[in-house]
Amino acid sequence: MYLDETMTLLFVFIESTGLLAPIIFIGIHLIRPFFFIPVPVICIVGGILFGSVFGTIYSILGLTMLSILFYFLYSQVPRLSQKITNLKQKWLGERVKFTIGQIAILRLIPFINFHLLSLCIKDVTRNFREYAKGSFYTNIPVALLYTVFGQFIREFSTTVILAILLALTLLFYLLREKQVIIKWHEFFKPKTGRSYQ
């Protein structure tokens, strides 16, 4: 019910703004966190108002601008940085590092905090340019999926939803950062055979 009411209000507001609609829509992505509106809801409205292509483009722009805003606010607003850092430690632990591909998949899951994943991107990139590029790439799947198929997600059966979650879990595993761990005593195992003196 809440989803329907939110979508209706956003739809009416943006539709009545005419040529400014794309700018206002992108702006709504920037203020969305203050009103606790989920990312999928905004993307669904984008698909309804602008169609799949333009709705996806505007959502990618809005989400990437929000990610860039977070990058600068994180270092400037201690309260925000502490809150997101605590959230990361609580949910993921201190040492967890995801790849960009994994973060892109996690962005598809509505209940995972958007800024938490932005912090994960910040942790695995070396500078602003890499961060902006990573944010752009991780925002494409969520914008595309919910813009194109968002209006149908409410009608999916439980079986389909479980199948999607299972597929996302599998992709998450396949796109993990691959590391080989060699134990200290195995790496420095004394060589057998001839010794040279």
PDB file of C-alpha atoms in Angstrom:
ATOM      1  CA  MET A   1       0.000   0.000   0.000  1.00  0.00           C
ATOM      2  CA  TYR A   2       2.801   2.434   0.961  1.00  0.00           C
ATOM      3  CA  LEU A   3       4.570   1.659  -2.337  1.00  0.00           C
ATOM      4  CA  ASP A   4       1.433   2.455  -4.361  1.00  0.00           C
ATOM      5  CA  GLU A   5       0.838   5.766  -2.550  1.00  0.00           C
ATOM      6  CA  THR A   6       4.474   6.858  -2.913  1.00  0.00           C
ATOM      7  CA  MET A   7       4.526   5.990  -6.608  1.00  0.00           C
ATOM      8  CA  THR A   8       1.259   7.855  -7.219  1.00  0.00           C
ATOM      9  CA  LEU A   9       2.492  11.028  -5.480  1.00  0.00           C
ATOM     10  CA  LEU A  10       5.825  10.986  -7.317  1.00  0.00           C
ATOM     11  CA  PHE A  11       4.117  10.239 -10.618  1.00  0.00           C
ATOM     12  CA  VAL A  12       1.654  13.151 -10.308  1.00  0.00           C
ATOM     13  CA  PHE A  13       4.331  15.600  -9.090  1.00  0.00           C
ATOM     14  CA  ILE A  14       6.891  14.852 -11.805  1.00  0.00           C
ATOM     15  CA  GLU A  15       4.325  14.567 -14.605  1.00  0.00           C
ATOM     16  CA  SER A  16       3.007  18.070 -13.814  1.00  0.00           C
ATOM     17  CA  THR A  17       6.443  19.704 -14.202  1.00  0.00           C
ATOM     18  CA  GLY A  18       6.719  19.380 -18.004  1.00  0.00           C
ATOM     19  CA  LEU A  19      10.185  19.969 -19.507  1.00  0.00           C
ATOM     20  CA  LEU A  20      11.806  20.205 -16.073  1.00  0.00           C
ATOM     21  CA  ALA A  21      10.648  16.664 -15.276  1.00  0.00           C
ATOM     22  CA  PRO A  22      14.033  14.942 -15.981  1.00  0.00           C
ATOM     23  CA  ILE A  23      15.941  17.470 -13.829  1.00  0.00           C
ATOM     24  CA  ILE A  24      13.415  17.160 -10.993  1.00  0.00           C
ATOM     25  CA  PHE A  25      13.483  13.367 -11.286  1.00  0.00           C
ATOM     26  CA  ILE A  26      17.300  13.308 -10.995  1.00  0.00           C
ATOM     27  CA  GLY A  27      17.004  15.723  -8.055  1.00  0.00           C
ATOM     28  CA  ILE A  28      14.563  13.360  -6.333  1.00  0.00           C
ATOM     29  CA  HIS A  29      17.286  10.692  -6.433  1.00  0.00           C
ATOM     30  CA  LEU A  30      19.506  13.110  -4.471  1.00  0.00           C
ATOM     31  CA  ILE A  31      16.944  13.859  -1.750  1.00  0.00           C
ATOM     32  CA  ARG A  32      15.510  10.324  -1.615  1.00  0.00           C
ATOM     33  CA  PRO A  33      17.535   9.239   1.464  1.00  0.00           C
ATOM     34  CA  PHE A  34      16.030  12.045   3.579  1.00  0.00           C
ATOM     35  CA  PHE A  35      12.514  10.707   2.943  1.00  0.00           C
ATOM     36  CA  PHE A  36      13.499   7.021   3.290  1.00  0.00           C
ATOM     37  CA  ILE A  37      12.169   6.209  -0.184  1.00  0.00           C
ATOM     38  CA  PRO A  38      13.719   2.989  -1.522  1.00  0.00           C
ATOM     39  CA  VAL A  39      15.808   3.190  -4.725  1.00  0.00           C
ATOM     40  CA  PRO A  40      13.522   0.719  -6.591  1.00  0.00           C
ATOM     41  CA  VAL A  41      10.476   2.980  -6.078  1.00  0.00           C
ATOM     42  CA  ILE A  42      12.196   5.938  -7.768  1.00  0.00           C
ATOM     43  CA  CYS A  43      13.443   3.730 -10.622  1.00  0.00           C
ATOM     44  CA  ILE A  44       9.955   2.277 -11.141  1.00  0.00           C
ATOM     45  CA  VAL A  45       8.498   5.795 -11.392  1.00  0.00           C
ATOM     46  CA  GLY A  46      11.256   6.664 -13.887  1.00  0.00           C
ATOM     47  CA  GLY A  47      10.232   3.733 -16.057  1.00  0.00           C
ATOM     48  CA  ILE A  48       6.565   4.743 -15.954  1.00  0.00           C
ATOM     49  CA  LEU A  49       7.246   8.416 -16.740  1.00  0.00           C
ATOM     50  CA  PHE A  50      10.121   8.303 -19.223  1.00  0.00           C
ATOM     51  CA  GLY A  51      10.119   4.751 -20.592  1.00  0.00           C
ATOM     52  CA  SER A  52      12.830   2.148 -20.225  1.00  0.00           C
ATOM     53  CA  VAL A  53      15.673   3.940 -22.029  1.00  0.00           C
ATOM     54  CA  PHE A  54      15.369   7.475 -20.660  1.00  0.00           C
ATOM     55  CA  GLY A  55      14.156   6.255 -17.257  1.00  0.00           C
ATOM     56  CA  THR A  56      17.293   4.119 -16.930  1.00  0.00           C
ATOM     57  CA  ILE A  57      19.583   6.953 -18.077  1.00  0.00           C
ATOM     58  CA  TYR A  58      18.048   9.444 -15.620  1.00  0.00           C
ATOM     59  CA  SER A  59      18.212   6.934 -12.765  1.00  0.00           C
ATOM     60  CA  ILE A  60      21.870   6.129 -13.478  1.00  0.00           C
ATOM     61  CA  LEU A  61      22.648   9.869 -13.504  1.00  0.00           C
ATOM     62  CA  GLY A  62      20.738  10.470 -10.261  1.00  0.00           C
ATOM     63  CA  LEU A  63      22.243   7.492  -8.420  1.00  0.00           C
ATOM     64  CA  THR A  64      25.780   8.309  -9.589  1.00  0.00           C
ATOM     65  CA  MET A  65      25.385  11.938  -8.494  1.00  0.00           C
ATOM     66  CA  LEU A  66      24.149  10.687  -5.101  1.00  0.00           C
ATOM     67  CA  SER A  67      27.199   8.416  -4.833  1.00  0.00           C
ATOM     68  CA  ILE A  68      29.527  11.332  -5.649  1.00  0.00           C
ATOM     69  CA  LEU A  69      27.766  13.513  -3.079  1.00  0.00           C
ATOM     70  CA  PHE A  70      28.291  10.764  -0.496  1.00  0.00           C
ATOM     71  CA  TYR A  71      32.013  10.625  -1.362  1.00  0.00           C
ATOM     72  CA  PHE A  72      32.511  14.273  -0.397  1.00  0.00           C
ATOM     73  CA  LEU A  73      30.093  14.323   2.542  1.00  0.00           C
ATOM     74  CA  TYR A  74      31.660  11.211   4.086  1.00  0.00           C
ATOM     75  CA  SER A  75      34.881  13.056   4.899  1.00  0.00           C
ATOM     76  CA  GLN A  76      33.167  16.365   5.752  1.00  0.00           C
ATOM     77  CA  VAL A  77      30.323  15.189   8.025  1.00  0.00           C
ATOM     78  CA  PRO A  78      31.673  13.126  10.956  1.00  0.00           C
ATOM     79  CA  ARG A  79      28.195  12.102  12.111  1.00  0.00           C
ATOM     80  CA  LEU A  80      27.388  10.592   8.706  1.00  0.00           C
ATOM     81  CA  SER A  81      30.759   8.847   8.402  1.00  0.00           C
ATOM     82  CA  GLN A  82      30.455   7.370  11.915  1.00  0.00           C
ATOM     83  CA  LYS A  83      26.913   6.127  11.268  1.00  0.00           C
ATOM     84  CA  ILE A  84      27.816   4.435   7.953  1.00  0.00           C
ATOM     85  CA  THR A  85      31.078   3.007   9.372  1.00  0.00           C
ATOM     86  CA  ASN A  86      29.189   1.525  12.344  1.00  0.00           C
ATOM     87  CA  LEU A  87      26.622   0.061   9.955  1.00  0.00           C
ATOM     88  CA  LYS A  88      29.400  -1.522   7.897  1.00  0.00           C
ATOM     89  CA  GLN A  89      31.082  -3.035  10.968  1.00  0.00           C
ATOM     90  CA  LYS A  90      27.752  -4.383  12.227  1.00  0.00           C
ATOM     91  CA  TRP A  91      26.642  -5.916   8.917  1.00  0.00           C
ATOM     92  CA  LEU A  92      29.893  -6.809   7.190  1.00  0.00           C
ATOM     93  CA  GLY A  93      32.740  -6.647   9.689  1.00  0.00           C
ATOM     94  CA  GLU A  94      35.882  -4.578   9.356  1.00  0.00           C
ATOM     95  CA  ARG A  95      37.941  -6.634   6.926  1.00  0.00           C
ATOM     96  CA  VAL A  96      35.323  -7.516   4.306  1.00  0.00           C
ATOM     97  CA  LYS A  97      36.125  -6.136   0.843  1.00  0.00           C
ATOM     98  CA  PHE A  98      33.833  -6.707  -2.108  1.00  0.00           C
ATOM     99  CA  THR A  99      34.664  -6.458  -5.779  1.00  0.00           C
ATOM    100  CA  ILE A 100      32.823  -3.930  -7.969  1.00  0.00           C
ATOM    101  CA  GLY A 101      30.862  -6.828  -9.509  1.00  0.00           C
ATOM    102  CA  GLN A 102      29.687  -8.008  -6.081  1.00  0.00           C
ATOM    103  CA  ILE A 103      28.648  -4.484  -5.096  1.00  0.00           C
ATOM    104  CA  ALA A 104      26.667  -4.160  -8.343  1.00  0.00           C
ATOM    105  CA  ILE A 105      24.733  -7.312  -7.362  1.00  0.00           C
ATOM    106  CA  LEU A 106      24.228  -6.129  -3.781  1.00  0.00           C
ATOM    107  CA  ARG A 107      22.767  -2.869  -5.142  1.00  0.00           C
ATOM    108  CA  LEU A 108      19.940  -4.969  -6.621  1.00  0.00           C
ATOM    109  CA  ILE A 109      18.801  -6.065  -3.145  1.00  0.00           C
ATOM    110  CA  PRO A 110      16.396  -3.361  -1.900  1.00  0.00           C
ATOM    111  CA  PHE A 111      17.002  -3.714   1.857  1.00  0.00           C
ATOM    112  CA  ILE A 112      20.788  -3.170   1.700  1.00  0.00           C
ATOM    113  CA  ASN A 113      21.696   0.436   2.511  1.00  0.00           C
ATOM    114  CA  PHE A 114      22.783   2.372  -0.601  1.00  0.00           C
ATOM    115  CA  HIS A 115      25.403   4.430   1.263  1.00  0.00           C
ATOM    116  CA  LEU A 116      26.827   1.337   2.937  1.00  0.00           C
ATOM    117  CA  LEU A 117      27.631   0.000  -0.529  1.00  0.00           C
ATOM    118  CA  SER A 118      29.040   3.388  -1.541  1.00  0.00           C
ATOM    119  CA  LEU A 119      31.424   3.060   1.413  1.00  0.00           C
ATOM    120  CA  CYS A 120      32.380  -0.416   0.156  1.00  0.00           C
ATOM    121  CA  ILE A 121      33.246   1.131  -3.231  1.00  0.00           C
ATOM    122  CA  LYS A 122      35.280   3.823  -1.454  1.00  0.00           C
ATOM    123  CA  ASP A 123      37.189   1.094   0.421  1.00  0.00           C
ATOM    124  CA  VAL A 124      38.226  -0.773  -2.747  1.00  0.00           C
ATOM    125  CA  THR A 125      39.136   2.234  -4.902  1.00  0.00           C
ATOM    126  CA  ARG A 126      42.277   4.338  -4.643  1.00  0.00           C
ATOM    127  CA  ASN A 127      41.012   7.771  -5.677  1.00  0.00           C
ATOM    128  CA  PHE A 128      37.926   9.783  -6.645  1.00  0.00           C
ATOM    129  CA  ARG A 129      38.170   8.899 -10.323  1.00  0.00           C
ATOM    130  CA  GLU A 130      38.111   5.151  -9.604  1.00  0.00           C
ATOM    131  CA  TYR A 131      35.306   5.669  -7.097  1.00  0.00           C
ATOM    132  CA  ALA A 132      33.167   7.619  -9.591  1.00  0.00           C
ATOM    133  CA  LYS A 133      33.773   4.986 -12.266  1.00  0.00           C
ATOM    134  CA  GLY A 134      32.940   2.148  -9.856  1.00  0.00           C
ATOM    135  CA  SER A 135      29.791   3.933  -8.683  1.00  0.00           C
ATOM    136  CA  PHE A 136      28.647   4.450 -12.263  1.00  0.00           C
ATOM    137  CA  TYR A 137      29.107   0.758 -13.105  1.00  0.00           C
ATOM    138  CA  THR A 138      27.398  -0.488  -9.933  1.00  0.00           C
ATOM    139  CA  ASN A 139      24.395   1.783 -10.522  1.00  0.00           C
ATOM    140  CA  ILE A 140      23.665   0.474 -14.030  1.00  0.00           C
ATOM    141  CA  PRO A 141      22.139  -2.922 -13.044  1.00  0.00           C
ATOM    142  CA  VAL A 142      19.844  -1.521 -10.325  1.00  0.00           C
ATOM    143  CA  ALA A 143      18.610   1.324 -12.543  1.00  0.00           C
ATOM    144  CA  LEU A 144      18.066  -0.986 -15.511  1.00  0.00           C
ATOM    145  CA  LEU A 145      16.352  -3.795 -13.606  1.00  0.00           C
ATOM    146  CA  TYR A 146      13.895  -1.698 -11.629  1.00  0.00           C
ATOM    147  CA  THR A 147      13.155   0.722 -14.466  1.00  0.00           C
ATOM    148  CA  VAL A 148      12.405  -1.976 -17.022  1.00  0.00           C
ATOM    149  CA  PHE A 149      10.884  -4.682 -14.842  1.00  0.00           C
ATOM    150  CA  GLY A 150      10.030  -2.767 -11.675  1.00  0.00           C
ATOM    151  CA  GLN A 151       6.331  -2.438 -12.351  1.00  0.00           C
ATOM    152  CA  PHE A 152       6.043  -6.232 -12.531  1.00  0.00           C
ATOM    153  CA  ILE A 153       8.037  -7.098  -9.394  1.00  0.00           C
ATOM    154  CA  ARG A 154       5.024  -6.608  -7.113  1.00  0.00           C
ATOM    155  CA  GLU A 155       3.180  -9.323  -9.031  1.00  0.00           C
ATOM    156  CA  PHE A 156       5.938 -11.940  -8.845  1.00  0.00           C
ATOM    157  CA  SER A 157       5.149 -15.134  -7.003  1.00  0.00           C
ATOM    158  CA  THR A 158       7.154 -16.241  -3.962  1.00  0.00           C
ATOM    159  CA  THR A 159       8.827 -18.944  -6.064  1.00  0.00           C
ATOM    160  CA  VAL A 160      10.087 -16.417  -8.623  1.00  0.00           C
ATOM    161  CA  ILE A 161      11.361 -14.092  -5.878  1.00  0.00           C
ATOM    162  CA  LEU A 162      13.251 -16.999  -4.238  1.00  0.00           C
ATOM    163  CA  ALA A 163      14.698 -18.000  -7.624  1.00  0.00           C
ATOM    164  CA  ILE A 164      15.932 -14.430  -8.196  1.00  0.00           C
ATOM    165  CA  LEU A 165      17.539 -14.316  -4.726  1.00  0.00           C
ATOM    166  CA  LEU A 166      19.205 -17.685  -5.347  1.00  0.00           C
ATOM    167  CA  ALA A 167      20.551 -16.464  -8.713  1.00  0.00           C
ATOM    168  CA  LEU A 168      21.886 -13.274  -7.084  1.00  0.00           C
ATOM    169  CA  THR A 169      23.593 -15.338  -4.365  1.00  0.00           C
ATOM    170  CA  LEU A 170      25.234 -17.540  -7.000  1.00  0.00           C
ATOM    171  CA  LEU A 171      26.418 -14.524  -9.006  1.00  0.00           C
ATOM    172  CA  PHE A 172      27.708 -12.924  -5.811  1.00  0.00           C
ATOM    173  CA  TYR A 173      29.801 -16.035  -5.135  1.00  0.00           C
ATOM    174  CA  LEU A 174      31.112 -16.274  -8.708  1.00  0.00           C
ATOM    175  CA  LEU A 175      32.154 -12.610  -8.820  1.00  0.00           C
ATOM    176  CA  ARG A 176      33.999 -12.664  -5.493  1.00  0.00           C
ATOM    177  CA  GLU A 177      37.612 -11.576  -5.302  1.00  0.00           C
ATOM    178  CA  LYS A 178      39.686 -14.688  -5.862  1.00  0.00           C
ATOM    179  CA  GLN A 179      42.559 -15.109  -3.417  1.00  0.00           C
ATOM    180  CA  VAL A 180      44.931 -17.949  -2.773  1.00  0.00           C
ATOM    181  CA  ILE A 181      45.920 -18.369   0.867  1.00  0.00           C
ATOM    182  CA  ILE A 182      49.222 -20.107   1.502  1.00  0.00           C
ATOM    183  CA  LYS A 183      50.136 -20.947   5.069  1.00  0.00           C
ATOM    184  CA  TRP A 184      53.459 -19.639   6.378  1.00  0.00           C
ATOM    185  CA  HIS A 185      54.988 -23.084   7.034  1.00  0.00           C
ATOM    186  CA  GLU A 186      53.963 -24.351   3.569  1.00  0.00           C
ATOM    187  CA  PHE A 187      55.510 -21.356   1.809  1.00  0.00           C
ATOM    188  CA  PHE A 188      58.792 -21.631   3.684  1.00  0.00           C
ATOM    189  CA  LYS A 189      58.945 -25.432   3.664  1.00  0.00           C
ATOM    190  CA  PRO A 190      62.597 -26.552   3.588  1.00  0.00           C
ATOM    191  CA  LYS A 191      63.655 -27.952   0.216  1.00  0.00           C
ATOM    192  CA  THR A 192      64.521 -31.629   0.049  1.00  0.00           C
ATOM    193  CA  GLY A 193      67.262 -33.051  -2.113  1.00  0.00           C
ATOM    194  CA  ARG A 194      70.822 -31.983  -2.654  1.00  0.00           C
ATOM    195  CA  SER A 195      72.241 -29.204  -0.569  1.00  0.00           C
ATOM    196  CA  TYR A 196      74.882 -26.919  -1.982  1.00  0.00           C
ATOM    197  CA  GLN A 197      77.804 -25.986   0.219  1.00  0.00           C
TER     198      GLN A 197
END
